[in-house]
Short mmCIF file of C-alpha atoms and ligand atoms in Angstrom, two decimals:
data_model
loop_
_atom_site.label_atom_id
_atom_site.label_comp_id
_atom_site.label_asym_id
_atom_site.label_seq_id
_atom_site.Cartn_x
_atom_site.Cartn_y
_atom_site.Cartn_z
CA MET A 28 -26.24 17.87 23.31
CA ASN A 29 -25.59 15.40 26.10
CA ALA A 30 -22.93 16.17 28.65
CA SER A 31 -21.30 12.82 27.99
CA ARG A 32 -21.07 10.59 24.97
CA SER A 33 -19.54 7.39 23.70
CA VAL A 34 -16.66 7.66 21.31
CA LEU A 35 -15.48 5.05 18.87
CA GLY A 36 -11.75 4.89 18.37
CA LEU A 37 -9.60 3.04 15.88
CA VAL A 38 -6.05 2.60 17.11
CA GLU A 39 -3.40 1.35 14.76
CA LEU A 40 0.10 0.25 15.57
CA SER A 41 2.16 1.79 12.82
CA ASP A 42 5.02 -0.46 12.45
CA SER A 43 6.71 0.63 9.23
CA ARG A 44 10.22 -0.04 10.48
CA ASN A 45 9.72 -2.01 13.66
CA GLY A 46 8.98 -5.29 11.95
CA GLY A 47 12.56 -5.37 10.75
CA GLY A 48 13.77 -5.80 14.31
CA TYR A 49 11.86 -9.00 14.87
CA ASN A 50 12.54 -12.45 13.61
CA SER A 51 9.96 -15.05 12.72
CA GLY A 52 6.55 -14.73 14.32
CA ALA A 53 6.95 -10.97 14.24
CA SER A 54 3.27 -10.28 13.93
CA ASN A 55 2.44 -12.43 16.96
CA VAL A 56 5.02 -10.68 19.12
CA LEU A 57 3.80 -7.28 18.02
CA ARG A 58 0.16 -8.23 18.44
CA ASP A 59 0.80 -9.32 22.02
CA VAL A 60 2.74 -6.17 22.84
CA PHE A 61 0.01 -4.09 21.23
CA GLN A 62 -2.71 -5.77 23.27
CA ASP A 63 -0.78 -5.55 26.53
CA ARG A 64 -0.22 -1.85 26.12
CA LEU A 65 -3.87 -1.26 25.22
CA ARG A 66 -4.98 -3.01 28.38
CA GLY A 67 -3.08 -0.35 30.28
CA TRP A 68 -4.95 2.34 28.40
CA VAL A 69 -8.67 1.49 28.42
CA ARG A 70 -10.85 1.76 31.51
CA ALA A 71 -12.92 -1.11 32.87
CA LYS A 72 -16.12 0.27 31.35
CA ASP A 73 -14.69 0.62 27.84
CA GLN A 74 -14.98 -2.13 25.25
CA TRP A 75 -12.38 -3.08 22.71
CA ARG A 76 -11.82 -5.65 20.03
CA LEU A 77 -8.81 -6.55 17.92
CA LEU A 78 -9.70 -6.06 14.23
CA ASN A 79 -6.43 -7.46 13.00
CA ASN A 80 -2.89 -7.77 14.32
CA ASN A 81 -2.23 -4.06 14.31
CA ARG A 82 -5.65 -2.42 14.59
CA VAL A 83 -8.22 -2.29 17.37
CA CYS A 84 -11.63 -0.76 17.68
CA VAL A 85 -12.43 0.75 21.09
CA ILE A 86 -15.60 2.19 22.48
CA LEU A 87 -14.86 4.77 25.13
CA LYS A 88 -17.93 5.18 27.29
CA ASP A 89 -19.24 8.27 29.08
CA MET A 90 -16.67 10.69 27.76
CA THR A 91 -17.32 14.21 29.00
CA ARG A 92 -16.81 17.06 26.57
CA GLY A 93 -14.25 18.96 28.61
CA GLY A 94 -11.19 17.61 26.85
CA GLU A 95 -11.46 14.07 28.18
CA LEU A 96 -10.89 12.58 24.75
CA GLU A 97 -7.72 14.63 24.34
CA LEU A 98 -6.52 13.38 27.73
CA ALA A 99 -7.25 9.80 26.72
CA ALA A 100 -5.35 10.29 23.48
CA ALA A 101 -2.39 11.79 25.33
CA LYS A 102 -2.31 8.79 27.63
CA LEU A 103 -2.38 6.50 24.59
CA GLY A 104 0.65 8.32 23.23
CA ARG A 105 2.53 7.96 26.53
CA ILE A 106 1.77 4.26 26.78
CA PHE A 107 3.31 3.61 23.38
CA ASP A 108 6.20 6.00 23.94
CA GLU A 109 8.17 3.32 25.75
CA PRO A 110 10.05 1.07 23.32
CA HIS A 111 9.50 -2.66 23.46
CA PHE A 112 12.51 -4.74 24.49
CA HIS A 113 12.94 -7.77 22.28
CA MET A 114 15.99 -10.04 22.40
CA GLY A 115 17.97 -7.39 24.21
CA ARG A 116 17.11 -4.59 21.81
CA ALA A 117 14.88 -1.59 22.26
CA LEU A 118 12.37 -1.45 19.44
CA PRO A 119 10.37 1.76 19.09
CA LEU A 120 6.58 1.54 18.85
CA SER A 121 4.20 4.11 17.55
CA VAL A 122 0.45 4.38 17.16
CA ASN A 123 -2.11 6.53 15.38
CA ALA A 124 -5.74 6.86 16.31
CA GLY A 125 -8.95 8.17 14.78
CA PHE A 126 -12.00 8.98 16.92
CA ALA A 127 -15.64 9.65 16.15
CA GLU A 128 -18.65 10.20 18.34
CA ILE A 129 -21.26 7.44 18.36
CA LYS A 130 -24.61 9.02 17.68
CA ASP A 131 -28.02 7.43 18.14
CA CYS A 132 -27.19 5.71 21.44
CA GLY A 133 -24.88 3.32 19.68
CA ARG A 134 -27.60 1.59 17.71
CA ASP A 135 -25.64 1.94 14.53
CA ILE A 136 -21.92 2.21 14.93
CA SER A 137 -21.12 1.71 11.25
CA GLU A 138 -21.29 5.46 10.62
CA ALA A 139 -18.92 6.14 13.53
CA MET A 140 -16.65 3.41 12.21
CA GLU A 141 -16.46 5.09 8.81
CA GLN A 142 -15.83 8.48 10.38
CA ALA A 143 -13.14 7.11 12.71
CA THR A 144 -11.48 5.50 9.67
CA LEU A 145 -11.37 8.90 7.95
CA ALA A 146 -9.95 10.50 11.10
CA LEU A 147 -7.32 7.76 11.37
CA THR A 148 -6.31 8.25 7.73
CA GLN A 149 -6.05 11.96 8.37
CA ALA A 150 -3.91 11.42 11.49
CA LYS A 151 -1.54 9.14 9.61
CA LYS A 152 -1.29 11.50 6.66
CA SER A 153 -0.41 14.46 8.85
CA ARG A 154 1.77 12.31 11.13
CA ARG A 155 -0.27 13.19 14.18
CA LEU A 156 -0.97 10.88 17.09
CA PHE A 157 -4.71 11.21 16.61
CA ASP A 158 -7.50 13.01 14.85
CA VAL A 159 -11.14 13.44 15.79
CA TYR A 160 -13.76 13.31 13.08
CA SER A 161 -15.59 16.59 12.86
CA ASP A 162 -18.17 17.91 10.45
CA ASP A 163 -15.33 19.76 8.71
CA CYS A 164 -14.31 16.40 7.38
CA THR A 165 -17.43 16.39 5.21
CA LYS A 166 -15.64 18.94 3.06
CA GLY A 167 -13.31 16.11 2.11
CA PRO A 168 -16.00 13.79 0.77
CA ARG A 169 -17.65 16.59 -1.22
CA ASP A 170 -14.35 17.42 -2.89
CA GLU A 171 -13.78 13.73 -3.31
CA ARG A 172 -17.04 13.19 -5.12
CA GLU A 173 -16.10 15.98 -7.48
CA LEU A 174 -12.73 14.39 -8.09
CA ILE A 175 -14.42 11.05 -8.74
CA SER A 176 -16.72 12.46 -11.40
CA GLN A 177 -13.74 14.18 -13.01
CA LEU A 178 -11.88 10.88 -13.00
CA GLU A 179 -14.82 9.07 -14.59
CA ARG A 180 -14.86 11.69 -17.30
CA ALA A 181 -11.07 11.49 -17.68
CA LEU A 182 -11.30 7.75 -18.23
CA GLU A 183 -14.06 8.21 -20.82
CA MET A 184 -12.21 10.99 -22.63
CA GLY A 185 -8.91 9.12 -22.75
CA GLU A 186 -7.09 11.53 -20.44
CA LEU A 187 -5.46 8.74 -18.46
CA GLN A 188 -2.13 7.45 -19.68
CA LEU A 189 0.25 4.75 -18.61
CA TYR A 190 3.83 5.84 -18.15
CA TYR A 191 6.52 3.18 -18.12
CA GLN A 192 9.47 2.93 -15.74
CA PRO A 193 12.19 0.42 -16.66
CA LYS A 194 12.98 -2.62 -14.55
CA VAL A 195 16.53 -3.76 -15.26
CA HIS A 196 18.66 -6.84 -14.54
CA ALA A 197 20.75 -6.05 -11.45
CA GLY A 198 23.94 -7.54 -12.87
CA TYR A 199 23.86 -6.67 -16.58
CA GLN A 200 21.60 -3.63 -16.20
CA SER A 201 19.75 -4.83 -19.30
CA LEU A 202 16.05 -4.07 -19.76
CA LEU A 203 13.65 -6.70 -18.42
CA GLY A 204 10.43 -4.75 -18.71
CA ALA A 205 8.60 -1.89 -17.07
CA GLU A 206 6.19 -0.92 -14.36
CA ALA A 207 3.12 0.86 -15.73
CA LEU A 208 2.25 3.94 -13.66
CA MET A 209 -0.83 6.05 -14.23
CA ARG A 210 -0.76 9.71 -15.17
CA TRP A 211 -3.74 12.00 -15.74
CA HIS A 212 -3.35 14.58 -18.49
CA THR A 213 -6.04 17.18 -17.82
CA PRO A 214 -7.54 19.36 -20.57
CA GLU A 215 -5.64 22.25 -18.89
CA LYS A 216 -2.43 20.45 -19.88
CA GLN A 217 -1.55 19.50 -16.33
CA VAL A 218 -0.04 16.10 -15.63
CA ILE A 219 -1.37 14.74 -12.35
CA THR A 220 0.46 11.95 -10.54
CA PRO A 221 -1.39 9.05 -8.91
CA ASP A 222 -0.75 10.15 -5.32
CA ARG A 223 -3.45 12.77 -5.99
CA PHE A 224 -6.14 10.36 -7.17
CA ILE A 225 -5.48 6.66 -6.51
CA ASP A 226 -6.43 6.76 -2.81
CA VAL A 227 -9.72 8.46 -3.57
CA ALA A 228 -10.41 6.23 -6.58
CA GLU A 229 -9.86 3.22 -4.31
CA ARG A 230 -12.45 4.44 -1.85
CA TYR A 231 -15.04 4.60 -4.63
CA ASP A 232 -15.79 2.18 -7.39
CA VAL A 233 -13.96 4.07 -10.09
CA ILE A 234 -10.74 2.21 -9.30
CA ARG A 235 -12.34 -0.80 -10.96
CA PRO A 236 -12.76 0.58 -14.54
CA MET A 237 -9.44 2.41 -14.13
CA THR A 238 -7.62 -0.81 -13.30
CA TRP A 239 -9.32 -2.81 -16.05
CA TRP A 240 -8.30 -0.07 -18.46
CA ALA A 241 -4.69 -0.24 -17.17
CA ILE A 242 -4.55 -4.02 -17.57
CA LYS A 243 -5.94 -3.89 -21.12
CA THR A 244 -3.63 -1.03 -22.12
CA ALA A 245 -0.56 -2.76 -20.68
CA VAL A 246 -1.37 -6.06 -22.39
CA ALA A 247 -1.95 -4.25 -25.72
CA ARG A 248 1.47 -2.65 -25.23
CA LEU A 249 3.07 -6.04 -24.51
CA ALA A 250 1.76 -7.29 -27.85
CA ARG A 251 3.88 -4.61 -29.54
CA TRP A 252 7.03 -5.11 -27.48
CA PRO A 253 9.66 -7.88 -27.85
CA THR A 254 8.45 -11.10 -26.23
CA GLU A 255 11.20 -11.10 -23.59
CA LEU A 256 9.84 -7.92 -21.99
CA SER A 257 7.21 -7.85 -19.25
CA ILE A 258 4.94 -5.16 -17.80
CA ALA A 259 3.84 -4.78 -14.20
CA VAL A 260 0.43 -3.28 -13.41
CA ASN A 261 -0.60 -2.14 -9.92
CA VAL A 262 -3.79 -3.73 -8.66
CA SER A 263 -5.69 -2.43 -5.67
CA PRO A 264 -6.24 -5.12 -3.07
CA LYS A 265 -9.99 -4.71 -3.00
CA LEU A 266 -10.25 -5.78 -6.64
CA LEU A 267 -8.79 -9.11 -5.66
CA LEU A 268 -11.84 -9.83 -3.55
CA GLU A 269 -13.92 -10.32 -6.67
CA ASN A 270 -13.73 -12.70 -9.60
CA GLU A 271 -13.99 -10.06 -12.30
CA ILE A 272 -10.22 -9.59 -12.39
CA LEU A 273 -9.76 -13.17 -13.56
CA SER A 274 -11.84 -12.67 -16.71
CA VAL A 275 -10.42 -9.20 -17.39
CA VAL A 276 -6.88 -10.56 -17.34
CA GLN A 277 -7.71 -13.69 -19.31
CA ASP A 278 -9.66 -11.78 -21.99
CA ALA A 279 -6.91 -9.18 -22.42
CA LEU A 280 -4.26 -11.88 -22.82
CA ASP A 281 -6.43 -13.88 -25.26
CA ILE A 282 -7.38 -10.90 -27.42
CA HIS A 283 -3.76 -9.85 -27.87
CA GLY A 284 -2.21 -13.32 -27.86
CA VAL A 285 0.22 -12.36 -25.11
CA ALA A 286 1.95 -14.99 -22.96
CA PRO A 287 0.58 -14.66 -19.39
CA LYS A 288 4.04 -14.75 -17.79
CA ARG A 289 4.74 -11.34 -19.37
CA LEU A 290 2.04 -9.72 -17.26
CA ASN A 291 3.01 -8.97 -13.71
CA LEU A 292 0.46 -7.86 -11.13
CA GLU A 293 1.74 -5.82 -8.20
CA VAL A 294 -0.25 -5.94 -4.98
CA THR A 295 0.70 -4.36 -1.68
CA GLU A 296 1.31 -6.51 1.36
CA SER A 297 -1.71 -4.94 3.04
CA ILE A 298 -3.66 -7.66 1.24
CA MET A 299 -2.35 -10.07 3.82
CA VAL A 300 -4.17 -8.35 6.64
CA ASP A 301 -7.82 -8.44 5.63
CA ASN A 302 -9.74 -11.27 4.03
CA GLN A 303 -6.60 -13.29 3.89
CA ASP A 304 -8.07 -16.52 2.56
CA THR A 305 -10.01 -14.90 -0.28
CA MET A 306 -6.99 -12.85 -1.30
CA LEU A 307 -4.60 -15.77 -1.25
CA GLY A 308 -7.10 -17.84 -3.26
CA GLN A 309 -7.37 -15.17 -5.93
CA LEU A 310 -3.60 -14.73 -6.14
CA ALA A 311 -3.23 -18.47 -6.54
CA ARG A 312 -5.82 -18.45 -9.37
CA LEU A 313 -4.07 -15.63 -11.17
CA ARG A 314 -0.83 -17.52 -10.87
CA GLU A 315 -2.44 -20.67 -12.23
CA MET A 316 -3.36 -18.61 -15.28
CA GLY A 317 0.36 -17.98 -15.65
CA THR A 318 0.60 -14.34 -14.65
CA ARG A 319 3.32 -13.28 -12.22
CA ILE A 320 2.51 -11.76 -8.85
CA SER A 321 4.68 -9.26 -6.98
CA ILE A 322 4.30 -8.04 -3.44
CA ASP A 323 4.76 -4.28 -3.62
CA ASP A 324 6.15 -1.95 -0.94
CA PHE A 325 7.46 -4.92 0.99
CA GLY A 326 8.56 -4.10 4.52
CA THR A 327 6.04 -1.36 5.20
CA GLY A 328 3.41 -3.55 6.84
CA PHE A 329 4.14 -6.02 9.59
CA SER A 330 1.91 -8.92 8.78
CA SER A 331 4.17 -10.20 6.09
CA LEU A 332 6.53 -12.50 7.91
CA ALA A 333 3.87 -14.71 9.40
CA TYR A 334 2.15 -15.25 6.05
CA PHE A 335 5.26 -15.41 3.94
CA ARG A 336 5.34 -19.16 3.90
CA ASP A 337 1.98 -19.49 2.16
CA LEU A 338 2.19 -16.58 -0.24
CA PRO A 339 1.47 -17.61 -3.83
CA VAL A 340 3.79 -15.00 -5.32
CA ASP A 341 6.85 -14.80 -7.57
CA GLU A 342 8.53 -11.58 -6.59
CA ILE A 343 9.03 -9.18 -3.70
CA LYS A 344 9.59 -5.47 -4.23
CA ILE A 345 11.53 -3.88 -1.40
CA ASP A 346 9.94 -0.55 -0.58
CA LYS A 347 11.86 2.44 -1.82
CA SER A 348 11.95 4.00 1.65
CA PHE A 349 14.50 1.33 2.67
CA VAL A 350 16.41 1.30 -0.61
CA MET A 351 16.87 5.05 -0.89
CA HIS A 352 18.69 5.32 2.46
CA MET A 353 20.39 1.95 2.62
CA LEU A 354 23.90 3.38 2.27
CA LYS A 355 23.33 5.96 4.98
CA SER A 356 21.26 3.97 7.43
CA GLU A 357 22.57 0.70 8.84
CA LYS A 358 19.06 -0.27 9.85
CA ASP A 359 17.73 0.17 6.33
CA LEU A 360 20.67 -1.78 4.96
CA ALA A 361 19.92 -4.58 7.42
CA ILE A 362 16.31 -4.66 6.25
CA VAL A 363 17.32 -4.76 2.59
CA LYS A 364 19.75 -7.63 3.27
CA ALA A 365 17.18 -9.50 5.34
CA VAL A 366 14.50 -9.20 2.67
CA ILE A 367 16.86 -10.39 -0.06
CA ASN A 368 17.88 -13.44 1.97
CA LEU A 369 14.36 -14.23 3.06
CA ALA A 370 12.98 -13.97 -0.47
CA HIS A 371 15.76 -16.10 -1.92
CA ASN A 372 15.18 -18.77 0.71
CA PHE A 373 11.65 -18.99 -0.63
CA SER A 374 12.89 -18.95 -4.26
CA LEU A 375 11.36 -15.55 -4.89
CA LYS A 376 12.90 -12.82 -7.01
CA VAL A 377 13.74 -9.52 -5.37
CA VAL A 378 13.20 -6.15 -6.99
CA ALA A 379 14.58 -3.00 -5.38
CA GLU A 380 12.71 0.17 -6.25
CA GLY A 381 13.86 3.71 -5.57
CA VAL A 382 17.40 3.13 -6.91
CA GLU A 383 18.57 6.69 -7.34
CA ASP A 384 22.32 6.36 -7.92
CA GLN A 385 25.12 4.12 -9.11
CA HIS A 386 26.38 3.35 -5.58
CA ILE A 387 23.05 1.93 -4.51
CA ALA A 388 22.71 0.00 -7.78
CA SER A 389 26.15 -1.62 -7.26
CA ALA A 390 25.53 -2.37 -3.60
CA LEU A 391 22.21 -4.05 -4.42
CA SER A 392 23.78 -6.09 -7.18
CA GLU A 393 26.51 -7.26 -4.78
CA LEU A 394 23.87 -8.23 -2.22
CA GLY A 395 22.30 -10.49 -4.83
CA CYS A 396 19.22 -8.42 -5.56
CA ASP A 397 17.75 -9.56 -8.90
CA VAL A 398 16.04 -6.55 -10.46
CA LEU A 399 16.47 -2.79 -10.07
CA GLN A 400 14.09 0.09 -10.69
CA GLY A 401 14.53 3.77 -9.97
CA TYR A 402 15.38 7.23 -11.16
CA PHE A 403 19.00 6.21 -11.70
CA PHE A 404 17.80 4.28 -14.75
CA ASP A 405 14.78 6.38 -15.70
CA LYS A 406 11.74 8.08 -14.29
CA PRO A 407 8.36 6.79 -15.46
CA LEU A 408 8.22 7.86 -19.13
CA PRO A 409 5.45 8.39 -21.69
CA VAL A 410 5.38 5.38 -23.97
CA GLU A 411 6.86 7.17 -27.01
CA GLN A 412 9.81 8.30 -24.92
CA PHE A 413 10.25 4.84 -23.42
CA ASN A 414 10.21 3.23 -26.88
CA GLN A 415 12.75 5.74 -28.09
CA ASN A 416 15.13 5.36 -25.12
CA TYR A 417 15.07 1.57 -25.35
CA ARG A 418 14.78 1.34 -29.14
CA LEU A 419 11.53 -0.59 -29.11
P1 C2E B 9 4.38 2.33 -6.43
O1 C2E B 9 3.66 1.17 -7.03
O2 C2E B 9 5.23 2.05 -5.23
O3 C2E B 9 5.22 2.95 -7.61
C1 C2E B 9 6.50 3.43 -7.49
C2 C2E B 9 6.50 4.92 -7.30
O4 C2E B 9 7.83 5.32 -6.97
C3 C2E B 9 6.15 5.68 -8.58
O5 C2E B 9 5.45 6.86 -8.20
C4 C2E B 9 7.52 6.04 -9.13
O6 C2E B 9 7.51 7.19 -9.94
C5 C2E B 9 8.29 6.28 -7.85
N1 C2E B 9 9.71 6.06 -8.04
C6 C2E B 9 10.30 5.20 -8.88
N2 C2E B 9 11.63 5.26 -8.78
C7 C2E B 9 11.91 6.18 -7.84
C8 C2E B 9 13.14 6.71 -7.32
O7 C2E B 9 14.25 6.30 -7.68
N3 C2E B 9 13.03 7.65 -6.36
C9 C2E B 9 11.82 8.10 -5.94
N4 C2E B 9 11.81 9.06 -5.02
N5 C2E B 9 10.64 7.64 -6.41
C10 C2E B 9 10.69 6.68 -7.37
P2 C2E B 9 4.12 7.24 -8.92
O8 C2E B 9 4.20 6.95 -10.37
O9 C2E B 9 3.83 8.65 -8.49
O10 C2E B 9 3.07 6.26 -8.30
C11 C2E B 9 2.72 6.36 -6.96
C12 C2E B 9 1.85 5.22 -6.53
O11 C2E B 9 0.56 5.30 -7.17
C13 C2E B 9 2.38 3.87 -6.95
O12 C2E B 9 3.35 3.49 -6.04
C14 C2E B 9 1.12 3.03 -6.88
O13 C2E B 9 0.86 2.64 -5.55
C15 C2E B 9 0.05 4.00 -7.30
N6 C2E B 9 -0.29 3.73 -8.71
C16 C2E B 9 0.29 4.20 -9.83
N7 C2E B 9 -0.33 3.72 -10.94
C17 C2E B 9 -1.33 2.91 -10.50
C18 C2E B 9 -2.32 2.10 -11.14
O14 C2E B 9 -2.41 1.99 -12.37
N8 C2E B 9 -3.17 1.42 -10.32
C19 C2E B 9 -3.10 1.47 -8.96
N9 C2E B 9 -3.96 0.77 -8.25
N10 C2E B 9 -2.17 2.21 -8.33
C20 C2E B 9 -1.30 2.92 -9.08
CA1 CA B 10 4.05 -0.72 -7.74
CA1 CA B 11 6.25 0.24 -4.60
#
């Protein structure tokens, strides 16, 4: 092995809460701060490029093996330790990074890019500043491939189910519809929740048949429910890059004779970061068909404010991490209020998810939030149970 090497790094500004401290143009302010800080980190011989407002790719040249990468990472941490002062307030910043060695004299960096992405995901998951891709990580993909083939089989064998969690009117607390959430019933009688398989499914193609199945199943369910009820289905952003979703949705609605406005598609705000034009175009097309679009987990990414104006959507779902603590944390309450006002100024409906008790439900209703969802009303339920609870 060479004594020195080049290392590819992906550095991401994790902003989950910081965006709330900024007003309009938040992403531009943060992007500038992010870039300024990075300039203080890299050396003259390194190269770096902004991939989007909160992610850069760096190539660190001639890194010796004696812990130089760890030193570089520690410096990165220090540089972002200092809060950013904006309009007289100190706003905390934080970053995560994933590193991978560039093999083959840098002729093909796509492999290093993939590996750094895995390391970054790992760092974020374990809440560490950084992670370095090592061959140990290959254990992950092998397990993943096994999981994928199990999922393909599960889909074929009908082991996937949609559970339904009620969405209720904030004022009357009457039923408006449900969010469909996937559950996997294994032959061993285990019920596996989506946090165990959606991420992996999204990295492989199996998310596609799974999502088409979810859309068809939800629309078939709508055909058997009263016409005033709607169902929301989660759609992975990458499926919006292709046209297939348009025909899947249209066919399902046609076959079952269901009014398009009863089908709600939930997409996360991460869609606004990559391939923005394609995504916005597809959302607009789905809306032209008459389906409703919700932005899920709103507030957890920081690109949203800048793009808000042009979003072809009907509804914003405030992320449960803000809702759950809004009566204990003034900052979370401020975010909830801000999102409600912002959405209403754009004539969008606001759904709060993660409503776990009566106090939060009442507070949200007083703030003018439109729709509530959370354990206070019901957990996601198997369809028979849902039908029974709501006399459908
Ligand atoms: P999500 O879309 O944000 O769904 C809401 C999650 O919050 C659900 O977890 C739900 O059970 C949970 N939740 C609802 N109310 C409360 C509450 O009051 N307190 C707490 N602590 N949690 C609450 P679930 O069902 O485990 O789903 C997790 C994630 O998996 C979903 O997050 C969604 O991103 C993904 N997912 C689920 N089904 C599908 C699907 O069919 N397709 C895709 N692409 N993703 C799915
Ligand atoms: Ca959702
Ligand atoms: Ca959500």
